[in-house]
């Protein structure tokens, strides 16, 4: 199971941290890279524009994480994610 209710209550569902950490670790073990970034797609992130996209082209790997429902559990955001990007105003 990859989703759960938010810690501390509240409505909606969030992605549990364990499967997200496991998935990123799986990629890192099989395809090592010293030049990567883990990006969480979220409304709170900086807006994706030409400058942001151009900056990402310098990287060997970009791991995009996209939460469902209410997003991801906070440890994913604080311990795994390097940057947050928003793809637009919704």
PDB file of C-alpha atoms in Angstrom:
ATOM      1  CA  UNK A   1       0.000   0.000   0.000  1.00  0.00           C
ATOM      2  CA  UNK A   2       1.462   3.365  -0.979  1.00  0.00           C
ATOM      3  CA  UNK A   3      -1.094   5.780   0.411  1.00  0.00           C
ATOM      4  CA  UNK A   4      -2.291   6.606   3.883  1.00  0.00           C
ATOM      5  CA  UNK A   5      -4.157   9.254   5.824  1.00  0.00           C
ATOM      6  CA  UNK A   6      -2.106  12.314   6.820  1.00  0.00           C
ATOM      7  CA  UNK A   7      -0.230  12.034  10.121  1.00  0.00           C
ATOM      8  CA  UNK A   8      -2.112  14.005  12.734  1.00  0.00           C
ATOM      9  CA  UNK A   9      -5.419  13.686  10.908  1.00  0.00           C
ATOM     10  CA  UNK A  10      -7.043  15.772   8.258  1.00  0.00           C
ATOM     11  CA  UNK A  11      -8.813  14.980   5.028  1.00  0.00           C
ATOM     12  CA  UNK A  12      -7.436  13.338   1.945  1.00  0.00           C
ATOM     13  CA  UNK A  13      -4.700  10.801   1.344  1.00  0.00           C
ATOM     14  CA  UNK A  14      -0.936  11.159   0.998  1.00  0.00           C
ATOM     15  CA  UNK A  15       1.824   8.951  -0.366  1.00  0.00           C
ATOM     16  CA  UNK A  16       3.646   7.127   2.432  1.00  0.00           C
ATOM     17  CA  UNK A  17       7.377   7.870   2.608  1.00  0.00           C
ATOM     18  CA  UNK A  18       8.683   4.286   2.573  1.00  0.00           C
ATOM     19  CA  UNK A  19       7.686   3.386  -1.009  1.00  0.00           C
ATOM     20  CA  UNK A  20       8.955   6.739  -2.293  1.00  0.00           C
ATOM     21  CA  UNK A  21      12.334   6.360  -0.546  1.00  0.00           C
ATOM     22  CA  UNK A  22      12.558   2.743  -1.788  1.00  0.00           C
ATOM     23  CA  UNK A  23      11.850   3.761  -5.390  1.00  0.00           C
ATOM     24  CA  UNK A  24      14.480   6.505  -5.399  1.00  0.00           C
ATOM     25  CA  UNK A  25      17.023   4.196  -3.749  1.00  0.00           C
ATOM     26  CA  UNK A  26      16.282   1.504  -6.367  1.00  0.00           C
ATOM     27  CA  UNK A  27      17.135   3.964  -9.157  1.00  0.00           C
ATOM     28  CA  UNK A  28      20.259   5.201  -7.387  1.00  0.00           C
ATOM     29  CA  UNK A  29      21.586   1.678  -6.770  1.00  0.00           C
ATOM     30  CA  UNK A  30      21.115   0.548 -10.358  1.00  0.00           C
ATOM     31  CA  UNK A  31      22.079   3.776 -12.121  1.00  0.00           C
ATOM     32  CA  UNK A  32      24.603   5.703  -9.985  1.00  0.00           C
ATOM     33  CA  UNK A  33      24.999   9.413 -10.641  1.00  0.00           C
ATOM     34  CA  UNK A  34      26.809  12.194  -8.820  1.00  0.00           C
ATOM     35  CA  UNK A  35      24.899  14.897 -10.668  1.00  0.00           C
ATOM     36  CA  UNK A  36      21.208  14.448  -9.927  1.00  0.00           C
ATOM     37  CA  UNK A  37      18.319  16.246  -8.330  1.00  0.00           C
ATOM     38  CA  UNK A  38      15.088  14.956  -6.825  1.00  0.00           C
ATOM     39  CA  UNK A  39      12.235  17.306  -7.707  1.00  0.00           C
ATOM     40  CA  UNK A  40       8.827  17.263  -6.075  1.00  0.00           C
ATOM     41  CA  UNK A  41       6.101  18.630  -8.310  1.00  0.00           C
ATOM     42  CA  UNK A  42       3.909  20.724  -6.023  1.00  0.00           C
ATOM     43  CA  UNK A  43       1.890  23.940  -6.070  1.00  0.00           C
ATOM     44  CA  UNK A  44       4.232  25.369  -3.406  1.00  0.00           C
ATOM     45  CA  UNK A  45       7.314  25.059  -5.621  1.00  0.00           C
ATOM     46  CA  UNK A  46       8.920  27.634  -7.851  1.00  0.00           C
ATOM     47  CA  UNK A  47       7.072  27.983 -11.122  1.00  0.00           C
ATOM     48  CA  UNK A  48       8.569  26.066 -14.029  1.00  0.00           C
ATOM     49  CA  UNK A  49       9.717  28.534 -16.628  1.00  0.00           C
ATOM     50  CA  UNK A  50      12.440  28.650 -19.271  1.00  0.00           C
ATOM     51  CA  UNK A  51      15.150  29.569 -16.779  1.00  0.00           C
ATOM     52  CA  UNK A  52      14.299  26.734 -14.405  1.00  0.00           C
ATOM     53  CA  UNK A  53      14.109  24.238 -17.284  1.00  0.00           C
ATOM     54  CA  UNK A  54      17.440  25.441 -18.661  1.00  0.00           C
ATOM     55  CA  UNK A  55      19.066  25.007 -15.243  1.00  0.00           C
ATOM     56  CA  UNK A  56      17.875  21.408 -15.106  1.00  0.00           C
ATOM     57  CA  UNK A  57      19.627  20.581 -18.380  1.00  0.00           C
ATOM     58  CA  UNK A  58      23.012  20.674 -16.626  1.00  0.00           C
ATOM     59  CA  UNK A  59      22.099  17.587 -14.603  1.00  0.00           C
ATOM     60  CA  UNK A  60      22.732  13.961 -15.538  1.00  0.00           C
ATOM     61  CA  UNK A  61      19.499  12.820 -13.920  1.00  0.00           C
ATOM     62  CA  UNK A  62      16.282  14.369 -12.666  1.00  0.00           C
ATOM     63  CA  UNK A  63      13.996  12.260 -10.513  1.00  0.00           C
ATOM     64  CA  UNK A  64      10.506  13.749 -10.542  1.00  0.00           C
ATOM     65  CA  UNK A  65       8.125  12.888  -7.726  1.00  0.00           C
ATOM     66  CA  UNK A  66       4.456  13.630  -8.080  1.00  0.00           C
ATOM     67  CA  UNK A  67       2.129  13.131  -5.141  1.00  0.00           C
ATOM     68  CA  UNK A  68      -1.450  12.050  -5.411  1.00  0.00           C
ATOM     69  CA  UNK A  69      -4.411  13.317  -3.450  1.00  0.00           C
ATOM     70  CA  UNK A  70      -2.891  15.648  -0.828  1.00  0.00           C
ATOM     71  CA  UNK A  71       0.755  15.069  -1.860  1.00  0.00           C
ATOM     72  CA  UNK A  72       3.542  13.235  -0.057  1.00  0.00           C
ATOM     73  CA  UNK A  73       4.358  12.668   3.594  1.00  0.00           C
ATOM     74  CA  UNK A  74       6.568  15.397   5.105  1.00  0.00           C
ATOM     75  CA  UNK A  75       9.751  13.262   5.483  1.00  0.00           C
ATOM     76  CA  UNK A  76       9.836  12.933   1.690  1.00  0.00           C
ATOM     77  CA  UNK A  77       9.830  16.705   1.337  1.00  0.00           C
ATOM     78  CA  UNK A  78      12.375  17.360   4.102  1.00  0.00           C
ATOM     79  CA  UNK A  79      14.787  14.422   3.702  1.00  0.00           C
ATOM     80  CA  UNK A  80      14.678  13.340   0.059  1.00  0.00           C
ATOM     81  CA  UNK A  81      13.612  16.246  -2.144  1.00  0.00           C
ATOM     82  CA  UNK A  82      16.186  18.752  -3.393  1.00  0.00           C
ATOM     83  CA  UNK A  83      13.773  21.175  -5.036  1.00  0.00           C
ATOM     84  CA  UNK A  84      10.041  21.784  -5.518  1.00  0.00           C
ATOM     85  CA  UNK A  85       8.650  22.913  -8.854  1.00  0.00           C
ATOM     86  CA  UNK A  86       5.141  23.946  -9.817  1.00  0.00           C
ATOM     87  CA  UNK A  87       4.027  23.351 -13.388  1.00  0.00           C
ATOM     88  CA  UNK A  88       1.466  26.133 -13.283  1.00  0.00           C
ATOM     89  CA  UNK A  89      -1.351  27.916 -11.475  1.00  0.00           C
ATOM     90  CA  UNK A  90      -4.242  25.523 -10.870  1.00  0.00           C
TER      91      UNK A  90
END
